[in-house]
XYZ file of C-alpha atoms in Angstrom:
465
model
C 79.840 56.987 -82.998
C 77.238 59.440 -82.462
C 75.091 56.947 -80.593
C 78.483 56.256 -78.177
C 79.142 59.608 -78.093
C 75.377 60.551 -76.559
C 75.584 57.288 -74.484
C 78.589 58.586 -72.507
C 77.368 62.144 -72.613
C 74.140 61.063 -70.742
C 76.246 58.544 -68.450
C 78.433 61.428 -67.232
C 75.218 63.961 -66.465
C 73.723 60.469 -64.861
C 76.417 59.757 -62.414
C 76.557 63.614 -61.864
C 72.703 64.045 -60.788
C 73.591 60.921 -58.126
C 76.668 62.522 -57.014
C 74.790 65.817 -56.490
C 72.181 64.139 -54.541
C 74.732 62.583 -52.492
C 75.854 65.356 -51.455
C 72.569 67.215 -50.903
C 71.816 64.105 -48.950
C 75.275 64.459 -46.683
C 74.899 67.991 -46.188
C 71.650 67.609 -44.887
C 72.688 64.759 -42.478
C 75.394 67.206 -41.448
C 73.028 69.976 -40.560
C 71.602 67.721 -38.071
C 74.804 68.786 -36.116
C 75.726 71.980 -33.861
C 78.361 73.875 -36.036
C 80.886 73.275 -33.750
C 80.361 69.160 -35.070
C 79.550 69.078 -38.261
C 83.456 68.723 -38.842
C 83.276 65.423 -37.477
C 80.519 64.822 -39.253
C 81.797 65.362 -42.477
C 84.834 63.014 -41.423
C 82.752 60.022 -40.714
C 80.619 60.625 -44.059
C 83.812 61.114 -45.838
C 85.298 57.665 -44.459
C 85.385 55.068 -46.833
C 87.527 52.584 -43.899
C 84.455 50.649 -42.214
C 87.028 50.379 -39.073
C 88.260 53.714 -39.134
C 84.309 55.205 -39.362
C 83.104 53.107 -36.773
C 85.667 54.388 -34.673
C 84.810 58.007 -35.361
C 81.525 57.506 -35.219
C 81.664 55.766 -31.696
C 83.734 59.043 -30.825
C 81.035 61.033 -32.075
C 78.199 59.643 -30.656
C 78.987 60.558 -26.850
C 77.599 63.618 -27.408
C 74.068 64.001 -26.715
C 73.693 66.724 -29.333
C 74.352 64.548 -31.932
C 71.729 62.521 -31.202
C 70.169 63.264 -34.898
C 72.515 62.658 -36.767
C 73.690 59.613 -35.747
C 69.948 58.349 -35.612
C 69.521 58.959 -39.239
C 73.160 57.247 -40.352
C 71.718 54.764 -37.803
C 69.148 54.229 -40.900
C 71.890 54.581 -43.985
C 74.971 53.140 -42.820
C 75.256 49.228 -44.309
C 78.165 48.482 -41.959
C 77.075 46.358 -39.405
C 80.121 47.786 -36.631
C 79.164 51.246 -37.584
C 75.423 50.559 -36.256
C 76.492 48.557 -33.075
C 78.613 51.457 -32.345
C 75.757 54.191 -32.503
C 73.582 51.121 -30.515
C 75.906 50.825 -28.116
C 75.628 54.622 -27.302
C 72.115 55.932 -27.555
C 71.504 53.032 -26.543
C 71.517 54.554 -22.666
C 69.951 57.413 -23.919
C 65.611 57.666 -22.725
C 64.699 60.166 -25.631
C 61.574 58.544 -27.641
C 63.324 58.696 -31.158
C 65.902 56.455 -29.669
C 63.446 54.116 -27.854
C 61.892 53.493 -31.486
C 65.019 53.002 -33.111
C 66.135 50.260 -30.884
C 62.741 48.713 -31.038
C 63.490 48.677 -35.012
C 66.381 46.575 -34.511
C 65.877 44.822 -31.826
C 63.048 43.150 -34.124
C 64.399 43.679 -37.672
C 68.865 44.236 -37.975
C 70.503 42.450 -40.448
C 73.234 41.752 -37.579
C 72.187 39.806 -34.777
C 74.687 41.010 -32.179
C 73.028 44.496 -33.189
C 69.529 42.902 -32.597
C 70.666 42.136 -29.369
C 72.472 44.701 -28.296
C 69.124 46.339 -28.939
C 66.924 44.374 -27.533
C 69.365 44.870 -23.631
C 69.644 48.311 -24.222
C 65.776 48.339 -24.016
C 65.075 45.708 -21.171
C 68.199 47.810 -19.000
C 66.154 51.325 -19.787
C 62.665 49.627 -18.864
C 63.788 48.205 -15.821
C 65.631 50.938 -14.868
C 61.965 52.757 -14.776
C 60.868 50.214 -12.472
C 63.692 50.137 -9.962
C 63.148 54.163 -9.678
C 60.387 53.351 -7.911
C 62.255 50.900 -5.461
C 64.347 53.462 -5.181
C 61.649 56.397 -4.124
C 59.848 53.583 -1.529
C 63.165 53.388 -0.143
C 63.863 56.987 0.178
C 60.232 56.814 2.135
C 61.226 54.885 4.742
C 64.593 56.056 5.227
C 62.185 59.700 6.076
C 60.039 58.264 8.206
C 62.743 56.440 9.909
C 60.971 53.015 9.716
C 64.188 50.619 9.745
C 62.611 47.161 9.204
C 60.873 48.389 6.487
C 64.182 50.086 5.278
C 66.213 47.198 5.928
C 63.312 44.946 4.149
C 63.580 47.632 0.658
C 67.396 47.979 0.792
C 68.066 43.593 0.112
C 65.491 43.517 -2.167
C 67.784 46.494 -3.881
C 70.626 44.352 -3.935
C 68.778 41.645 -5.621
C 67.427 43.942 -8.139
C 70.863 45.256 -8.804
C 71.429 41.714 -10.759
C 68.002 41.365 -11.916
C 68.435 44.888 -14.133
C 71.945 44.192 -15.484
C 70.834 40.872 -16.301
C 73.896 39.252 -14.878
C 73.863 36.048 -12.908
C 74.848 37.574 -10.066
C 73.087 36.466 -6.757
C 72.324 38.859 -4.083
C 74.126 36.595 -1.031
C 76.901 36.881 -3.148
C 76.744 40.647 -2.408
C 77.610 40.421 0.616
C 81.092 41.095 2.076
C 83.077 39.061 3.775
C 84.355 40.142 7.178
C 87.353 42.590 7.234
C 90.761 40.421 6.694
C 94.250 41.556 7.305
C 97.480 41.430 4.939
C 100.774 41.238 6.736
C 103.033 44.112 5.461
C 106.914 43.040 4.086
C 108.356 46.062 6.277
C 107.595 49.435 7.547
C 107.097 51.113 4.593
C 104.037 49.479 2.536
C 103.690 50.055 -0.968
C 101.042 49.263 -2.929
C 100.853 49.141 -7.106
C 97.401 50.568 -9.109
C 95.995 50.052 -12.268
C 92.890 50.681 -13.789
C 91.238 50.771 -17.143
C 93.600 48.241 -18.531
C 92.037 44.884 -20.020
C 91.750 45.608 -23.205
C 94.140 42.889 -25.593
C 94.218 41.808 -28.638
C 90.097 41.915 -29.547
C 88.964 45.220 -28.084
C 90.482 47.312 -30.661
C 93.098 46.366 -33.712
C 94.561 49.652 -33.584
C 96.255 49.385 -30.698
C 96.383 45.089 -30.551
C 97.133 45.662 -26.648
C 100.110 46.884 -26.689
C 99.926 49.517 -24.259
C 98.238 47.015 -21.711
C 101.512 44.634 -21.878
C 103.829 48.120 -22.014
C 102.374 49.360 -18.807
C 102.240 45.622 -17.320
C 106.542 45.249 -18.651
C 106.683 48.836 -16.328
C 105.012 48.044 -13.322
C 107.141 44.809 -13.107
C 110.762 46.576 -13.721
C 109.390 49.140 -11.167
C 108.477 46.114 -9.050
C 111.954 44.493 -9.341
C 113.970 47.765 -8.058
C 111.690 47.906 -4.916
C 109.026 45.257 -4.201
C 105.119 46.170 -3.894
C 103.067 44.209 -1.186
C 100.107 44.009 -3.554
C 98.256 45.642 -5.795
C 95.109 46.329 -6.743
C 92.540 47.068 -9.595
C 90.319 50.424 -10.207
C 88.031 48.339 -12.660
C 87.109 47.960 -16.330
C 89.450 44.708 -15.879
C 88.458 43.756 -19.278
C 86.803 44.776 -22.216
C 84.294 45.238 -24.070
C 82.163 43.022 -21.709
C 83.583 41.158 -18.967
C 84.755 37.662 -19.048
C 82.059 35.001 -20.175
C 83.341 32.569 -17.711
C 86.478 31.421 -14.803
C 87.718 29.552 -17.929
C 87.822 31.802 -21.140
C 90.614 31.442 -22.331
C 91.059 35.013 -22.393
C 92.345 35.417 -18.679
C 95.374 33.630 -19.386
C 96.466 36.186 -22.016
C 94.868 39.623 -20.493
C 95.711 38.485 -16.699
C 97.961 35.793 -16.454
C 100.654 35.927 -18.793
C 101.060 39.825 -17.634
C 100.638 40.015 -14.391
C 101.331 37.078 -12.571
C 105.159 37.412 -13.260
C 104.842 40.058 -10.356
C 103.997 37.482 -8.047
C 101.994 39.517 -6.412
C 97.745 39.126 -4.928
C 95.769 41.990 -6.903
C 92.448 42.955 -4.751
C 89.574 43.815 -7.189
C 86.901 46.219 -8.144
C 84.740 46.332 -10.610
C 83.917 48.465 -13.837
C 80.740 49.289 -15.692
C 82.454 46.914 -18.795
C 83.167 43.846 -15.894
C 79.423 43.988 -15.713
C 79.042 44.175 -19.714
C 77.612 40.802 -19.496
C 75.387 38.765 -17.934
C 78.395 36.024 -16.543
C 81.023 38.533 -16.183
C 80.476 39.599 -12.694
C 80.446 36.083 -10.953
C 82.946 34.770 -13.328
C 85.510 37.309 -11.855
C 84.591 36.422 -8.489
C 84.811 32.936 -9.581
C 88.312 32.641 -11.335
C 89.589 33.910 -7.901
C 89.053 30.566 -6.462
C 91.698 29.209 -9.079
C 94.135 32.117 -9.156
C 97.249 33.320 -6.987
C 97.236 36.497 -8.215
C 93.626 37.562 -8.325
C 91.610 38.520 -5.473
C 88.119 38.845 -5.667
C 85.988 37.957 -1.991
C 82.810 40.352 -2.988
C 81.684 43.009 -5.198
C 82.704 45.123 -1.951
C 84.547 44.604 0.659
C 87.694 45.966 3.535
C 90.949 44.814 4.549
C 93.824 46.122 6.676
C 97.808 46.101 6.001
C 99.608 47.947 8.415
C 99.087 51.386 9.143
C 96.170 51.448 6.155
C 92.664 50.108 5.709
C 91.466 49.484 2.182
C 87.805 49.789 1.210
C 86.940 48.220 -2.344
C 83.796 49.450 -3.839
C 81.383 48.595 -6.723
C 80.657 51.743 -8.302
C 78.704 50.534 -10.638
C 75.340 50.581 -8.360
C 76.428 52.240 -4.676
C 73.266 50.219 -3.177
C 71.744 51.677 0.351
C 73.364 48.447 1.712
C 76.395 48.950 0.444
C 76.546 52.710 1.494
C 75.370 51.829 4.908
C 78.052 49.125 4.819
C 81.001 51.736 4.123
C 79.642 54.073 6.691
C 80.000 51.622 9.833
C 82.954 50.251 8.158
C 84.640 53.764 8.325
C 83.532 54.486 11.697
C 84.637 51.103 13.240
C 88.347 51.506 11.876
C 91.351 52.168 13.848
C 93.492 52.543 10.905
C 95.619 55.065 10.519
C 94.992 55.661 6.901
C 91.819 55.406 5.231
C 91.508 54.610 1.318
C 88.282 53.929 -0.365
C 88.780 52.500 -4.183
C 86.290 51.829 -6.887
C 86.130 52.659 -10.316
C 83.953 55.547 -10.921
C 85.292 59.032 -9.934
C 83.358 61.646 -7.893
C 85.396 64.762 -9.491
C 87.110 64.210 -12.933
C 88.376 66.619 -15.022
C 88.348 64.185 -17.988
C 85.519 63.259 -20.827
C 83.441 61.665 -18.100
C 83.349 64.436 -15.797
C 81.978 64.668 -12.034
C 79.029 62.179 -11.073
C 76.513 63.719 -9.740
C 75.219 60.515 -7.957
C 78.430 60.033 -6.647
C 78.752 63.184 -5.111
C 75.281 63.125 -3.695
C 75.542 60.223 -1.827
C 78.972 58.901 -1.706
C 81.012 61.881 -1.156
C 79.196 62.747 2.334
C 80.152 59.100 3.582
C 83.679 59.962 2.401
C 84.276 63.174 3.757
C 85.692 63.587 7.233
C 86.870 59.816 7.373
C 88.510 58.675 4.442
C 91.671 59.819 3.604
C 92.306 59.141 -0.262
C 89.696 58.178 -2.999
C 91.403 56.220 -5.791
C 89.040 55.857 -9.060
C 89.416 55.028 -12.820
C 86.804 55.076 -15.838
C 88.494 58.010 -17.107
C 91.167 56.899 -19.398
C 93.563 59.515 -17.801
C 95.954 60.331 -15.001
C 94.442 63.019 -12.385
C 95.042 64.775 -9.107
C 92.134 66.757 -8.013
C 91.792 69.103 -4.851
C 91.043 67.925 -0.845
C 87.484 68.329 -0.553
C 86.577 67.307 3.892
C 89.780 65.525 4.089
C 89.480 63.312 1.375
C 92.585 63.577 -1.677
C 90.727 62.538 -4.908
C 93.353 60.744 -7.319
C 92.326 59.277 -11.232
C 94.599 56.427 -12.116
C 92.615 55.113 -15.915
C 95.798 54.872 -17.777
C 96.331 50.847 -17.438
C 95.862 49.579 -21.587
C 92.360 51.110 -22.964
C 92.741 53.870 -25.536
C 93.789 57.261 -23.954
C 90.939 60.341 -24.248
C 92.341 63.673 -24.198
C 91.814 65.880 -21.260
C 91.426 69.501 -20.877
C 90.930 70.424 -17.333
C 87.671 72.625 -16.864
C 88.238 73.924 -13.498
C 90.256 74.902 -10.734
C 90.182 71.478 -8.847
C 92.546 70.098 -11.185
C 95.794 69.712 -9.383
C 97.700 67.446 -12.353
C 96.127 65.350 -15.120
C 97.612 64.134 -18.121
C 96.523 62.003 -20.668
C 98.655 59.365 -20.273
C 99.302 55.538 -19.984
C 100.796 54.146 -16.589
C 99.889 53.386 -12.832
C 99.719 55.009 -9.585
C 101.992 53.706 -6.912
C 101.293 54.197 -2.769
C 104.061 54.341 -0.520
C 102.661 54.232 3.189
C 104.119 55.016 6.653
C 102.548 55.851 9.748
C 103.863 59.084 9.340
C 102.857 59.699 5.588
C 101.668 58.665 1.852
C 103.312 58.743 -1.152
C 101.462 59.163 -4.489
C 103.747 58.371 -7.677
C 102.216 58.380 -11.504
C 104.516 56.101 -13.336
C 104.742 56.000 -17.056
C 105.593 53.269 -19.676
C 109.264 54.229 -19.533
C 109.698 54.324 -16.175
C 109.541 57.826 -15.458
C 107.360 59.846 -12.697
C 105.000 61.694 -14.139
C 103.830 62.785 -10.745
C 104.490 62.579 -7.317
C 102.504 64.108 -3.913
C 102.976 63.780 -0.373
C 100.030 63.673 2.169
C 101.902 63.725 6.112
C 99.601 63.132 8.996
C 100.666 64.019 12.336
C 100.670 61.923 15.579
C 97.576 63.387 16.678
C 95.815 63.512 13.951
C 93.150 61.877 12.221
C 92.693 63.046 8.989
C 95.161 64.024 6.361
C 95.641 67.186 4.414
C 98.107 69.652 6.465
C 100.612 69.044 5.234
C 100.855 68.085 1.507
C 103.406 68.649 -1.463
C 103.091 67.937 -5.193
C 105.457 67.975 -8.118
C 105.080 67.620 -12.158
C-alpha cells in the first residue's frame, strides 16, 4: 500500500513538473507576440480542435508582427493543416528566418502538400528577385525614351509574368482581343457583380458554401423581377487555387449549377487565388470555349454595351503592356461611361487596405477618364470617395468568408461587412449603384448623373444606407 501510495504520489508531482513546463513553454511562445496579440495567441495554444486552430492560426498569421511566433509553432505544431496554414502565409514574406524555414520543409515535412507549398513559396520569392531587375531595365528605357528597346523589355514582361507564377500560361495568350460590342435589351442597361465568391463545399467546412449558393438564389430572384444584360466577375472565381483544368468537375457545382439558371454571359477577371495554380489561369480561359455562361477572351480585355465601355483587368500583375494597353484604350473611347474592373482595389478600407502599386501606377491611368473602378479581394462591401473623376466601389461579398471592417479614414463613404452583389443600372443620363444582400434587401444605393456636356462623372451624386 505504501509502495502504491508513493507510486501515485510521485506520478502526480511527475505529470505536474510536465504541465508546468508546458506552460513555461506556452508562455514563452506567447511573449513572442505584441501585447495587443498574445490573446490570440493563447487561443490557438489553448485549441485542442485541429480545424478550429488552423483556422485561428491562419487568422493570426496575417500579421507581420507575429512573424515569431508562428515560426516557432511552425516547429511544434504536429498538425499537418496547422503548418500549411502558417506556410501559406509567411510564405510571401522575404525575412531570412522565414527563407530558412521554408527551405526546412521544402526538403524535410512530414506532409508533402506542405513540402510543396514550400518549395513554390521559395521559387515565387527567388524569381520575384530576378524579375525586379526586368522591371528596373524597363523603367530605364521608359527614361531615356528608347521605345524599341521599351517595347522589346515590356513582352518579355508578359512572358515572365507566367514564367514566375509558374502557370502554363503563354504570353500570346496575353493578348487582348479587339474591343467587341454587346447589344443592350433596352435603354436602361443593367449589369449584375460578384466577386470573391467560389468558394463550395472544399474551401472551408464551416461554412460548406452556403453563402456562395445564398447570394447566387438572390441575384437570380433579383434577376427574375427585372432582367440583367450580363454580368460580370471581380475575381477570386474559385478557391483555394484555381481550377486544375476546363473539365474538373468542380465547375459544374461552383459555376454551373448556380449560375447558369440566370441565363445570362458573365465577363471575367481574375484573382490572385485563379492564379493559385499552375493550370488555373488557362483553364478558365479554356472552359469558356465550352460554356454559355462564362466569358473569358483574355486575361484583359474591353467591350462596349450601349452608353458604357467595360475594361476587364488582371490585377494580379498590371504589366507595362497591359497599362499601356488601358491607356490608349481609354483615350480611343467614345463611350459615354467608362468602367474599369479587376479584382484588386486601389483604396480599401478593409483588412487588405490601399495598394500602393496600384495607386502608383494604375490610379494615374484611371483618373480623368474612367468613370467607376469596380474591385474585390476584400471580402466586404465598400463605397469610397471620387478621387479625378473616378467613383471607387468594393463588391467582395460573393461566398468566401466575410472579414470584419473598420473603416480607418475619411474616404469611406459606406462599407459593411456583408455577403451580396453590386448591381449597375445605366442610362445615358446616369448610373445606378445598388448593394444587394442575401434577402433581397438594398444595403446601398448611389447615383452618379452626367450631364449632356460632360465627360466625366461626379457633379452630381447621391448616396443612401
Amino acid at each position: 500500500m505504501k509502495f502504491k501510495s508513493a507510486h501515485l504520489v510521485f506520478t502526480s508531482l511527475f505529470l505536474l513538473c510536465l504541465s508546468l513546463i508546458a506552460t513555461a513553454q506556452q508562455n514563452d511562445l506567447v511573449s513572442k507576440l505584441p501585447v495587443n496579440l498574445r490573446e490570440k495567441g493563447q487561443a490557438i495554444l489553448s485549441e485542442v480542435d485541429e480545424k478550429k486552430r488552423t483556422a485561428l492560426v491562419d487568422e493570426l498569421a496575417r500579421q507581420e508582427a507575429a512573424n515569431d511566433f508562428c515560426l516557432a509553432l511552425l516547429s511544434s505544431d504536429s498538425a499537418a493543416p496547422v503548418r500549411r496554414a502558417i506556410l501559406n502565409r509567411l510564405g510571401n514574406r522575404t525575412a531570412p528566418a522565414i527563407q530558412q524555414a521554408l527551405q526546412r520543409h521544402a526538403a524535410s515535412d512530414p506532409d508533402v502538400e506542405n513540402a510543396l507549398l514550400a518549395l513554390n513559396k521559395l521559387r515565387l520569392q527567388r524569381m520575384n528577385e530576378i524579375r525586379q531587375s526586368l522591371k528596373q531595365r524597363l523603367e530605364l528605357a521608359k527614361q531615356t525614351g528608347n521605345e524599341a528597346e521599351w517595347k522589346k523589355l515590356a513582352q518579355e514582361q508578359e512572358r515572365w509574368i507566367s514564367l514566375v507564377n509558374g502557370t502554363m500560361l503563354p504570353a500570346f495568350m496575353r493578348v487582348p482581343p479587339p474591343v467587341f460590342t454587346l447589344k443592350p435589351k433596352g435603354k436602361t442597361v443593367r449589369v449584375v457583380t460578384l466577386g470573391d465568391f467560389g468558394y463550395g463545399d472544399d474551401a472551408n467546412k464551416q461554412i460548406a458554401g452556403e453563402p456562395q449558393k445564398q447570394v447566387a438564389a438572390a441575384m437570380l430572384k433579383t434577376h427574375r423581377k427585372g432582367t440583367f444584360d450580363f454580368g460580370l466577375t471581380l475575381g477570386d472565381n474559385f478557391y483555394p487555387t484555381g481550377m486544375f483544368s476546363p473539365s474538373d468537375p468542380r465547375w459544374k457545382t461552383l459555376w454551373s449549377d448556380l449560375y447558369d439558371p440566370l441565363k445570362l454571359k458573365f465577363y471575367v477577371s481574375y484573382g490572385n487565388h485563379d492564379w493559385g495554380s499552375p493550370d488555373s489561369p488557362i483553364s478558365e480561359l479554356l472552359f469558356a470555349q465550352q460554356s454559355k455562361s462564362w466569358t473569358l477572351p483574355a486575361p484583359y480585355y474591353s467591350y462596349i454595351c450601349g452608353p458604357l465601355q467595360f475594361f476587364a483587368l488582371d490585377t494580379n500583375e498590371v504589366s507595362e503592356l497591359q497599362l499601356q494597353w488601358l491607356r490608349e484604350s481609354l483615350a480611343n473611347s467614345t463611350a459615354r461611361w467608362k468602367i474599369v474592373y479587376g479584382h484588386h482595389p486601389v483604396y480599401s478600407a478593409g483588412q487588405h487596405g490601399d495598394s500602393n502599386d496600384l495607386k502608383a501606377r494604375l490610379l494615374p491611368v484611371l483618373k480623368g477618364r474612367a468613370d467607376i473602378y469596380l474591385a474585390g479581394h476584400d471580402h466586404d462591401l465598400q463605397h469610397l470617395k471620387t478621387e479625378g473623376g473616378v467613383h471607387f466601389f468594393i463588391n467582395g461579398g460573393g461566398g468566401a468568408k466575410i472579414r470584419d471592417i473598420t473603416p480607418k479614414d475619411d474616404r469611406s463613404l459606406f462599407a459593411k461587412s456583408s455577403y451580396g452583389f453590386a448591381t449597375l443600372e445605366v442610362t445615358t443620363e446616369k448610373i445606378v449603384v445598388k448593394f444587394i444582400g442575401t434577402d433581397l434587401s438594398e444595403l446601398y444605393q448611389y447615383t452618379i448623373t452626367k450631364s449632356k456636356d460632360q465627360n466625366l462623372a461626379d457633379t452630381q451624386s447621391s448616396g443612401s444606407k
